[in-house]
Short mmCIF file of C-alpha atoms and ligand atoms in Angstrom, two decimals:
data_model
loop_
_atom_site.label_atom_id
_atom_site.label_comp_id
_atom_site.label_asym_id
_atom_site.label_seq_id
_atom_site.Cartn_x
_atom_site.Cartn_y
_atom_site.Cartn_z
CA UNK A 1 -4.45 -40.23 -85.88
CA UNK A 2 -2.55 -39.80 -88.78
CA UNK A 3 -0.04 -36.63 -89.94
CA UNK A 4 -2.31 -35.16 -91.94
CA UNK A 5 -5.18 -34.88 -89.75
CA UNK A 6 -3.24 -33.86 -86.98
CA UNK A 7 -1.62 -31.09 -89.24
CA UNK A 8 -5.30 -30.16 -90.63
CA UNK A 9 -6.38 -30.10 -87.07
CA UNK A 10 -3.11 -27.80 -85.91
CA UNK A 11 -3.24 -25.28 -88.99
CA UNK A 12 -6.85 -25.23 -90.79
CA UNK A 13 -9.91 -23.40 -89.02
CA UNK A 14 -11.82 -25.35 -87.40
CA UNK A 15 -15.28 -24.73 -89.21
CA UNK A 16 -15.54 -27.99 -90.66
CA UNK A 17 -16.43 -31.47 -89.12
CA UNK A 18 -14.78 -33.62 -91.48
CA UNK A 19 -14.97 -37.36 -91.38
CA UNK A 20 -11.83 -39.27 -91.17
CA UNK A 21 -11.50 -39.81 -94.60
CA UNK A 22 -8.10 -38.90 -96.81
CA UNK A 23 -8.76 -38.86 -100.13
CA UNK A 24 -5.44 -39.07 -102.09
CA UNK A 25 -6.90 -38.72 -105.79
CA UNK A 26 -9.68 -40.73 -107.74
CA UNK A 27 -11.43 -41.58 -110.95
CA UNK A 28 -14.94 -40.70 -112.03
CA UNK A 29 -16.95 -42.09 -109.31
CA UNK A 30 -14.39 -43.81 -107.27
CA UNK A 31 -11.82 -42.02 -104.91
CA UNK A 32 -8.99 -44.08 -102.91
CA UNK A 33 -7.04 -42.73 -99.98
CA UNK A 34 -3.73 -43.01 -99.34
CA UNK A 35 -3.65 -45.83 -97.76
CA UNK A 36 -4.97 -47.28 -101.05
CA UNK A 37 -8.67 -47.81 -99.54
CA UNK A 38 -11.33 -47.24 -102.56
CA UNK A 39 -14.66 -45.58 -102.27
CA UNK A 40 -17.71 -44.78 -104.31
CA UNK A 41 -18.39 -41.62 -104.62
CA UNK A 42 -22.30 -40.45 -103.42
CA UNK A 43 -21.36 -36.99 -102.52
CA UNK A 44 -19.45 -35.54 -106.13
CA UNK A 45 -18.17 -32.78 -103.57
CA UNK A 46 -21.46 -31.89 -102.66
CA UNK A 47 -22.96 -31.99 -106.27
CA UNK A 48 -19.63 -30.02 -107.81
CA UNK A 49 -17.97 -32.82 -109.95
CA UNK A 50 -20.74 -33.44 -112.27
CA UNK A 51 -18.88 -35.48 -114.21
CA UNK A 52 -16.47 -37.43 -111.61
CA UNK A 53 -13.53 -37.11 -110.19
CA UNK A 54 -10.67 -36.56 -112.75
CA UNK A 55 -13.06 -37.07 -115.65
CA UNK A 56 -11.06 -37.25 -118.78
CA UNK A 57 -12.69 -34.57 -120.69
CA UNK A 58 -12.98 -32.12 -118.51
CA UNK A 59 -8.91 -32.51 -117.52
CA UNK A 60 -8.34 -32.28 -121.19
CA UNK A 61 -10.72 -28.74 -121.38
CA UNK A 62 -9.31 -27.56 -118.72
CA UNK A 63 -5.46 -28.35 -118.88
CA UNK A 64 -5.93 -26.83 -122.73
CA UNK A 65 -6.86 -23.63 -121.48
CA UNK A 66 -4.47 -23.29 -118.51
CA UNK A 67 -1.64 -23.62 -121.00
CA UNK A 68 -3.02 -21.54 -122.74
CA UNK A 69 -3.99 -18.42 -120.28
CA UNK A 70 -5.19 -19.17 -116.71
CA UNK A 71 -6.43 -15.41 -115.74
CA UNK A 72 -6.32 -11.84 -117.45
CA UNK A 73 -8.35 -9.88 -115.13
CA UNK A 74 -11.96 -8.47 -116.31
CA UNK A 75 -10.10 -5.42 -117.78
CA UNK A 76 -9.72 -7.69 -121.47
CA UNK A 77 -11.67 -9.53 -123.35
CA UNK A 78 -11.47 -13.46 -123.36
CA UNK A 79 -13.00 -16.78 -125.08
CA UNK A 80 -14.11 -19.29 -122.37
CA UNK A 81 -16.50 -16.79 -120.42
CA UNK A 82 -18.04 -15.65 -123.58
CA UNK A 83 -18.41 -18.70 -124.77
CA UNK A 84 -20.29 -20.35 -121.20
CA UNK A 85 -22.20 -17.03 -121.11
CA UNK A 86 -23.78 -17.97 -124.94
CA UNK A 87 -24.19 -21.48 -124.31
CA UNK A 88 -25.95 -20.88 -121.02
CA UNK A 89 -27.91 -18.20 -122.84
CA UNK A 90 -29.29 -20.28 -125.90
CA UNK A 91 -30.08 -22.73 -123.17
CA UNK A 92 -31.87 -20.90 -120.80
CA UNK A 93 -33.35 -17.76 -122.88
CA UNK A 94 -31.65 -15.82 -120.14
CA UNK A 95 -30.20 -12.65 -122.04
CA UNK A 96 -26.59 -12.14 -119.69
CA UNK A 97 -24.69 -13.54 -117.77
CA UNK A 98 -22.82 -12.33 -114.46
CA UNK A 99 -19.66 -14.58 -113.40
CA UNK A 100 -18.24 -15.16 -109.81
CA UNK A 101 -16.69 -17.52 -107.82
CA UNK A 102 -19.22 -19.14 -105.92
CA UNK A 103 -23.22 -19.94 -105.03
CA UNK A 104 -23.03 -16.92 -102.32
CA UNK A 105 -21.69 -14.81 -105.04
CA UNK A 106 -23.74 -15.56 -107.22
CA UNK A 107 -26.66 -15.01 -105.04
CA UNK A 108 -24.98 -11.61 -103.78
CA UNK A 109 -25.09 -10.70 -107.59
CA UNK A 110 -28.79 -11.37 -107.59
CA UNK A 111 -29.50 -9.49 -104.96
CA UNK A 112 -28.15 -6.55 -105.86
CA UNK A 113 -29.30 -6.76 -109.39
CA UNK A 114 -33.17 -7.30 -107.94
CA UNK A 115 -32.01 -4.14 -105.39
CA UNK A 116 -31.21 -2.05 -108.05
CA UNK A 117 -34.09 -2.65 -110.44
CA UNK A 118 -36.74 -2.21 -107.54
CA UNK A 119 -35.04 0.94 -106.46
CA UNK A 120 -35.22 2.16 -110.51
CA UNK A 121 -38.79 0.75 -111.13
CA UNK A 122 -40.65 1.40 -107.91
CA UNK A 123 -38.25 3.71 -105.54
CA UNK A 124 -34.96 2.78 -103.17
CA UNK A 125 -37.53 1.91 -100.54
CA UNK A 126 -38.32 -1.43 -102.43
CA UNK A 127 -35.76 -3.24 -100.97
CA UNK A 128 -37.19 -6.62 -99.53
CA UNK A 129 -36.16 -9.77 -100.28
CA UNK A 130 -38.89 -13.00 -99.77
CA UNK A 131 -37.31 -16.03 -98.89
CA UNK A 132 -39.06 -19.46 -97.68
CA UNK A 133 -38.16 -20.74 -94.39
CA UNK A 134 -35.32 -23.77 -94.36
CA UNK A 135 -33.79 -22.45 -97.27
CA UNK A 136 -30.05 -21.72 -97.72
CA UNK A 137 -28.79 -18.70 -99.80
CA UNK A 138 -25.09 -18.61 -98.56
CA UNK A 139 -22.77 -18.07 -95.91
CA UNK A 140 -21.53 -14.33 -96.33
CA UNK A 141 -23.24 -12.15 -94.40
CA UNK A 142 -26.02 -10.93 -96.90
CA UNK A 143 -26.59 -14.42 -98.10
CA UNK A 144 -27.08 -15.88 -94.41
CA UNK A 145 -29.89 -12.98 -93.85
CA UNK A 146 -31.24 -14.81 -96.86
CA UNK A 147 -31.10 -18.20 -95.67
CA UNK A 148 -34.50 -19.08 -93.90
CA UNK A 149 -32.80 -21.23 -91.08
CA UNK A 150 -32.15 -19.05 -87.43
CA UNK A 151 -29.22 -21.17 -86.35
CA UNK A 152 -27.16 -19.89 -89.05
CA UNK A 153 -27.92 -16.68 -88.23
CA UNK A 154 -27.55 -16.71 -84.35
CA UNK A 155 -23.71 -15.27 -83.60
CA UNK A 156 -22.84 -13.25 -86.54
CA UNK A 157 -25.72 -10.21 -85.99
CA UNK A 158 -26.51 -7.69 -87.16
CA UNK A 159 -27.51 -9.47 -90.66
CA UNK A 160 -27.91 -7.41 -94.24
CA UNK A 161 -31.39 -5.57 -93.62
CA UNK A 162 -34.80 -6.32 -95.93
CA UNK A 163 -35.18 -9.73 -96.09
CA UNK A 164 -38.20 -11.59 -94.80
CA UNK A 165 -38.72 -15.55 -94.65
CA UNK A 166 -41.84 -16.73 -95.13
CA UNK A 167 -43.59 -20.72 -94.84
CA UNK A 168 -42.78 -22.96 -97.79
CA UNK A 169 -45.66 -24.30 -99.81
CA UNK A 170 -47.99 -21.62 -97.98
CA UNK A 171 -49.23 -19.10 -101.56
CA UNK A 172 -51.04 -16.69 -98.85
CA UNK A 173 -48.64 -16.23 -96.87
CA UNK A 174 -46.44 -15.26 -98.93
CA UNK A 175 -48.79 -13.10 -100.84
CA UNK A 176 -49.66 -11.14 -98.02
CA UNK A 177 -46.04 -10.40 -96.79
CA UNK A 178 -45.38 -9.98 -100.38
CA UNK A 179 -47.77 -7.26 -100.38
CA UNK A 180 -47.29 -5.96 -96.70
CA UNK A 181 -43.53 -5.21 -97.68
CA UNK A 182 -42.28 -2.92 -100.50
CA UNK A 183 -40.73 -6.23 -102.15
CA UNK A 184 -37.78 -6.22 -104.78
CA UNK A 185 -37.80 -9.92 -105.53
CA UNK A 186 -38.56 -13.44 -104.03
CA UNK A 187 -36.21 -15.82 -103.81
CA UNK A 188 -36.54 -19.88 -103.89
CA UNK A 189 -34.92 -23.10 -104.37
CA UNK A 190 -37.32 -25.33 -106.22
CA UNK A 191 -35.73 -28.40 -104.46
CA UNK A 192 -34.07 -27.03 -101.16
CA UNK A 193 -30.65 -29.03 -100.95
CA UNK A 194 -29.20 -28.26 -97.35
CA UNK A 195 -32.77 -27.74 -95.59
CA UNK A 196 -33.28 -31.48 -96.42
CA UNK A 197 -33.72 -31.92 -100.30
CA UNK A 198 -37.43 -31.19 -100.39
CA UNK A 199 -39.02 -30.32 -103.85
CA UNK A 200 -41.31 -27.57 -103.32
CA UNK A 201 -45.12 -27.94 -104.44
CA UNK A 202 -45.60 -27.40 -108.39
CA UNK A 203 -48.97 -25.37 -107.78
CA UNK A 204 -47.09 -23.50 -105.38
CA UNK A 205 -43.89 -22.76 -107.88
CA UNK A 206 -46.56 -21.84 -110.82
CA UNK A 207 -48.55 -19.17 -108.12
CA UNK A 208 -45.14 -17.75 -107.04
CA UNK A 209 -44.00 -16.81 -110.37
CA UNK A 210 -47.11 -16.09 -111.52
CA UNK A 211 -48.00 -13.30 -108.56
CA UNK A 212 -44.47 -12.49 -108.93
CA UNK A 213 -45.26 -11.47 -112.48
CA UNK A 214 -48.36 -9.71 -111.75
CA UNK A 215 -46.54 -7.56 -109.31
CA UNK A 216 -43.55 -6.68 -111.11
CA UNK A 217 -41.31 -8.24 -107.88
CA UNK A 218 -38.54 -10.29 -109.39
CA UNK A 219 -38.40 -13.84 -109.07
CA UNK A 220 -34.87 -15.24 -108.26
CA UNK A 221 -34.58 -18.85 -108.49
CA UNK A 222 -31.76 -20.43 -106.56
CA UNK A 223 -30.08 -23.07 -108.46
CA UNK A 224 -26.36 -23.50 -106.97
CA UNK A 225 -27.75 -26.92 -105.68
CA UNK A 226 -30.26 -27.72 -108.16
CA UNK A 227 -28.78 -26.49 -111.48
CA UNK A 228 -26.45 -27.93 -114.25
CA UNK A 229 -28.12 -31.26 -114.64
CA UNK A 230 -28.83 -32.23 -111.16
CA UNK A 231 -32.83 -33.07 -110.83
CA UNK A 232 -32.89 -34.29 -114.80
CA UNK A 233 -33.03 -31.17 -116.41
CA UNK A 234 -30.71 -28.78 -117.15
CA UNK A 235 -31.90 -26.12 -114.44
CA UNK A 236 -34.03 -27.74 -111.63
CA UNK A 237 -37.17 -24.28 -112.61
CA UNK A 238 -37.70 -26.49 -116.03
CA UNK A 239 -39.44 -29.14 -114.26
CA UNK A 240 -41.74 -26.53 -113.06
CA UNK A 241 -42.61 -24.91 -115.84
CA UNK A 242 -41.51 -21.50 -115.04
CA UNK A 243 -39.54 -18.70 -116.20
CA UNK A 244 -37.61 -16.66 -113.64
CA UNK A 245 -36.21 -13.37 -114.04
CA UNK A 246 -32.72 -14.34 -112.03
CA UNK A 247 -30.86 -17.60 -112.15
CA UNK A 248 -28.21 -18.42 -110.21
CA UNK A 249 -25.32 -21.27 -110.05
CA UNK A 250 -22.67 -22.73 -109.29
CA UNK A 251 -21.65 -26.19 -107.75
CA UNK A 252 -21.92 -28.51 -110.52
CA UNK A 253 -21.33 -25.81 -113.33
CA UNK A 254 -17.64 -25.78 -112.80
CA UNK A 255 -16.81 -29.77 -112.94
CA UNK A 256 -15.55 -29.22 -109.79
CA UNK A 257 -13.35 -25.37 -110.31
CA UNK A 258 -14.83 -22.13 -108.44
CA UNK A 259 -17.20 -20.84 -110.48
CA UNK A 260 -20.72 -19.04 -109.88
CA UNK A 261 -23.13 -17.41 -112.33
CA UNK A 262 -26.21 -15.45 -112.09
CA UNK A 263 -28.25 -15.19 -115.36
CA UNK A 264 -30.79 -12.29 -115.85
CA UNK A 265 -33.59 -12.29 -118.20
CA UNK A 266 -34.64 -9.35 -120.48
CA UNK A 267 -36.12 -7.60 -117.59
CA UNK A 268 -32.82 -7.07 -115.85
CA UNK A 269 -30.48 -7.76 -118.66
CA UNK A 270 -29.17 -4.31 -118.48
CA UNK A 271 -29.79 -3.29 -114.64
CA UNK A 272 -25.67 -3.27 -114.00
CA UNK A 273 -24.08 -0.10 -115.45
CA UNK A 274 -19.93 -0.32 -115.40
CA UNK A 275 -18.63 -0.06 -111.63
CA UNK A 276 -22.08 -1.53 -110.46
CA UNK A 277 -20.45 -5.30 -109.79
CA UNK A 278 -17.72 -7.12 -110.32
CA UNK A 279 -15.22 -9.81 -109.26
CA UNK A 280 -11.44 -9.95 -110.07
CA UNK A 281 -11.52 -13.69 -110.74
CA UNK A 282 -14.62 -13.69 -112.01
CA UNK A 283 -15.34 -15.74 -115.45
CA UNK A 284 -11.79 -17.01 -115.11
CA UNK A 285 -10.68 -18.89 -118.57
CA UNK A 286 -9.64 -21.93 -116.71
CA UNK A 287 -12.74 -22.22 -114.39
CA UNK A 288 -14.83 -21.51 -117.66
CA UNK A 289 -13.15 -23.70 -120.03
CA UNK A 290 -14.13 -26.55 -117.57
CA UNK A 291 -17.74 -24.93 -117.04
CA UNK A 292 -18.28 -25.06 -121.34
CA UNK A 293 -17.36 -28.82 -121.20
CA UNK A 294 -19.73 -29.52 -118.78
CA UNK A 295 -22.65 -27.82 -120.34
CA UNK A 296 -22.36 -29.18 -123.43
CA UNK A 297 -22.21 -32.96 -122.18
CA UNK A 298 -25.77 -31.97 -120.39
CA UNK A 299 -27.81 -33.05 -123.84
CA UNK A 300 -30.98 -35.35 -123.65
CA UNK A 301 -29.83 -38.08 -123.52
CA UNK A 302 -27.43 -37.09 -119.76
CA UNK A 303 -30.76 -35.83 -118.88
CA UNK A 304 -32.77 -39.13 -119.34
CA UNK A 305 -29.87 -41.29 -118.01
CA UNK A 306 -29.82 -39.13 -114.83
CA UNK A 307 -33.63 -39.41 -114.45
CA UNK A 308 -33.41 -43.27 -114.88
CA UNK A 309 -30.74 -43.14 -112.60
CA UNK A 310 -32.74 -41.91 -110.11
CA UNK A 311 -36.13 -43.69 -110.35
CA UNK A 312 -33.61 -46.85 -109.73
CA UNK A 313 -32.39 -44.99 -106.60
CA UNK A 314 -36.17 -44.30 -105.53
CA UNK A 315 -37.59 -48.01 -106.26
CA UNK A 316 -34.40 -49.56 -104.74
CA UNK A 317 -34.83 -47.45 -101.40
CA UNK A 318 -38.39 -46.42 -101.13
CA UNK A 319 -39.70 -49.63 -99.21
CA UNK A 320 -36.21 -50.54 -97.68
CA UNK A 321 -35.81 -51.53 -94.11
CA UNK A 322 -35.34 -48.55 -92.09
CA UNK A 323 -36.33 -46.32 -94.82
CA UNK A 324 -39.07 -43.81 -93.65
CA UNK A 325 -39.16 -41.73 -96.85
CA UNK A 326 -36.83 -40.69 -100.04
CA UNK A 327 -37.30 -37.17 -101.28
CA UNK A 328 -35.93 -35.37 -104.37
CA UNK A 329 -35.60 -35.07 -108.00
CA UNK A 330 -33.20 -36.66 -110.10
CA UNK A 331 -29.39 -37.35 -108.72
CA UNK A 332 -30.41 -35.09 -105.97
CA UNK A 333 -31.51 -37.79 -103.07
CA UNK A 334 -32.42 -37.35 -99.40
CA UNK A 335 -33.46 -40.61 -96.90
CA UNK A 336 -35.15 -40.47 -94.48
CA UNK A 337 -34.05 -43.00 -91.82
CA UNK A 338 -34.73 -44.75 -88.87
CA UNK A 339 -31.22 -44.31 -87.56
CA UNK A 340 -29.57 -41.39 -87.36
CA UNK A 341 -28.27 -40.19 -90.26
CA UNK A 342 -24.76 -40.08 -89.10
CA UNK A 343 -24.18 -42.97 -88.23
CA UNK A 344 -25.75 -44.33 -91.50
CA UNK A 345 -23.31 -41.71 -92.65
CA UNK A 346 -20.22 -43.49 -90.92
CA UNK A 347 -21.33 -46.83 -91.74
CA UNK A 348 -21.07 -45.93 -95.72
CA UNK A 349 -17.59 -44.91 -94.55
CA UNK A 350 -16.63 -48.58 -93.33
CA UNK A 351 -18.24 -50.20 -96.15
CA UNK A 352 -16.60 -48.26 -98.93
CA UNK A 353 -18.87 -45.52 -99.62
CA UNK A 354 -19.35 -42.00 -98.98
CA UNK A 355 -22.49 -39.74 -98.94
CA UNK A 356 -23.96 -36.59 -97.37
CA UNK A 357 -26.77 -35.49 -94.25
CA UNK A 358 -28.63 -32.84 -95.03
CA UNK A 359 -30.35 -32.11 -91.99
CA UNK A 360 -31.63 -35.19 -90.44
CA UNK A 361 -31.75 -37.09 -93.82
CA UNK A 362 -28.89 -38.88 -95.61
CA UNK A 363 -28.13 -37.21 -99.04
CA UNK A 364 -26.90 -38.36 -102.11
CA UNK A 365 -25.44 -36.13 -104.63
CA UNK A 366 -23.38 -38.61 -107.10
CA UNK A 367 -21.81 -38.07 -110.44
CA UNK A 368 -24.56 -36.78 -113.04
CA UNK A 369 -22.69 -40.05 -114.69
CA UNK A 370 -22.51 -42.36 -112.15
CA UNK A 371 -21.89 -45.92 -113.74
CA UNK A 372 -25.38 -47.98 -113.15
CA UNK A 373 -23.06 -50.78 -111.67
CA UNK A 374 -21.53 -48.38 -109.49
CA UNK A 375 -24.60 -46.88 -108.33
CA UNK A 376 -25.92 -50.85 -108.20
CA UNK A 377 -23.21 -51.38 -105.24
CA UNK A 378 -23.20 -48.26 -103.11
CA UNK A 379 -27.27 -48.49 -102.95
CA UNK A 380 -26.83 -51.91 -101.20
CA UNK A 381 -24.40 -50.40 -99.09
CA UNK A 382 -26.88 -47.72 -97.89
CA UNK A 383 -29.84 -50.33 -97.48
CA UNK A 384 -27.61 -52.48 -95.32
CA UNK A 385 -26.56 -49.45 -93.44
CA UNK A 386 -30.52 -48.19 -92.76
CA UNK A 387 -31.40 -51.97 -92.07
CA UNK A 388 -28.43 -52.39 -89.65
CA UNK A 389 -30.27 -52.96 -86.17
CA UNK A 390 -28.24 -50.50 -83.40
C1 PLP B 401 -24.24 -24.64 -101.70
C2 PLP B 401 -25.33 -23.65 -101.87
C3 PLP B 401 -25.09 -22.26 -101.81
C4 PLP B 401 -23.72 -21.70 -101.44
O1 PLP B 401 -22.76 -22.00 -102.38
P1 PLP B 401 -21.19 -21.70 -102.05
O2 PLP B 401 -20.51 -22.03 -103.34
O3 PLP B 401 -20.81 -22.59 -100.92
O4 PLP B 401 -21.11 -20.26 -101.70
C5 PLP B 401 -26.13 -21.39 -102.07
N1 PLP B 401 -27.35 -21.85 -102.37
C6 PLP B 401 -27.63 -23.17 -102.43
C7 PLP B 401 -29.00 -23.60 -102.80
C8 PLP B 401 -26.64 -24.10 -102.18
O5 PLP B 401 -26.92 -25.42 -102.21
#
């Protein structure tokens, strides 16, 4: 084993179950290690570099600002966040923007903005939060009561109070916990990344926001996974034609630099009074310098390239050997295989190329700008790796 690993092993907590793979420093959708080994890139750090590793623009947007002024505190007023918070406004029709540091932050923003509007609409009793089952929200503790999956949940108890997971895909359930509870908000990821990247049913999307409407309980889409490009359109709710009252995100937003956001629509655009939230690095210049670059590079034509992108993935894999099913919209891929997805998973290693599991699938979450050559090479890689007899 080499120094590093042995030093990681010796000094770093031990939550993480990393693969034996040292990446030294890379270029768009390529990273080498240090022993000069080169891989393509499937994973983008789990959908954060949107546009690559070291992507030219986004060094230059960034390395600007940090010469500039890397962090003031929220106490003044500076460009970069103002300037993500419009853009991501215009976008979106959202009306403001809250900025943290990550997708639990963001979510923890959320769900204290839906708290507080509930307890001003409709009384402080109105305090439950609908999530679907095999979602995840988060790892702090409020955002793990929000995640739908028990065996996140089993050794850290007691969880955040009020929230309630309910069946994807099933309207009447919902409905009738919905209505059972005195609900604040419901909360969903229209594709749900970690619980196996499975797009939730249009109809059922449309009747969610729609009885969310109805019943003046807040609708909080989840978009830390699917947002900022990553199914084709700019936030994974437009393919669903819907209009939420809370967005959050983070992952790809940043380039691949802490940053989370949660965007509230004219019904809660003024629910925070000062002292309500807040974050000491949050909206940092730097982080938001790299954020602006990002969004404005997601135009049409990104979009379409990252759809075609994907209906390549989806022809080239759907009837592969070994191949049971692909799921997912746009870059954001999960295979269902045969073999276990880890050892698919260590395979790609070998070979020269790197991607995810998300449960018991294998997930891909490359560049938004993944060359089509690129992309050409590591899907042969993968369909020799779900072929592979054991
Ligand atoms: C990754 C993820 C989160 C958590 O984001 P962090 O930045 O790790 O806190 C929350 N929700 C979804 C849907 C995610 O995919």
């Amino acid at each position: 084993m080499s120094e590093l690993i042995n030093k990681d092993k010796e000094y770093i907590a031990g939550t993480y179950a990393r693969f034996p793979v040292e990446i030294a420093y890379g270029k768009g959708s390529e990273v080498y290690s240090f022993d000069g080994k080169r891989y393509i890139d499937m994973t983008s750090g789990i959908g954060v570099t949107a546009f690559g590793t070291a992507d030219e623009e986004w060094v230059k947007a960034v390395t600007e600002q940090l010469t500039k002024v890397q962090h003031t505190s929220n106490l003044y007023y500076t460009s970069p966040c103002v300037e993500l918070a419009e853009l991501l406004c215009k976008k979106t029709g959202m009306k403001k923007v809250f900025f943290a540091n990550s997708g639990a932050e963001a979510n923890e923003c959320a769900i204290k903005a839906a708290r507080k509007y509930a307890a001003n609409c409709k009384g402080d009793d109105f305090y439950t939060i609908i999530t679907l089952e095999n979602s995840f929200h988060g790892r702090t503790v409020t955002t793990l009561a929000a995640t739908g999956q028990a065996h996140y949940h089993e050794l850290f108890q007691p969880l955040t109070d009020g929230f309630v997971h309910v069946r994807a895909n099933d309207f009447e359930a919902l409905k009738e916990t919905a209505l059972k509870h005195k609900t604040a908000a419901i909360m969903i990821e229209c594709v749900q990344g970690e619980g196996g990247v499975i797009p939730l049913d249009a109809e059922y999307v449309k009747a969610v926001a729609e009885f969310a409407k109805e019943n003046d309980i807040l609708l909080i889409v989840d978009e830390v996974q699917t947002g900022n490009g990553r199914t084709g359109e700019l936030y994974g709710y437009m393919n669903f034609g819907i209009y939420p009252d809370i967005v959050t995100t983070a992952k790809g937003l940043g380039g691949g630099l802490p940053i989370g956001a949660a965007m509230l629509n004219e019904k809660v655009e003024n629910v925070f009074s000062f002292g309500d939230h807040g974050s000491t690095y949050g909206g940092n210049p730097v982080a938001c310098a790299g954020a602006v670059s990002v969004i404005n590079r997601l135009d049409s034509e990104l979009l379409s390239s990252v759809k075609r992108k994907s209906e390549y993935v989806f022809s080239a894999l759907k009837d592969a050997k070994g191949v049971k099913s692909v799921s997912g919209m746009g870059l954001m891929i999960g295979i269902e295989t045969v073999r276990p997805a880890s050892e698919i998973v260590r395979d790609c290693i070998n070979e020269g190329v790197l991607c995810l599991t998300a449960k018991t699938k294998v997930r891909l979450l490359p560049a938004l700008n993944i060359p089509d050559e690129l992309l050409a090479e590591a899907i042969e890689i993968i369909k020799n790796a779900c072929a592979k007899e054991n």
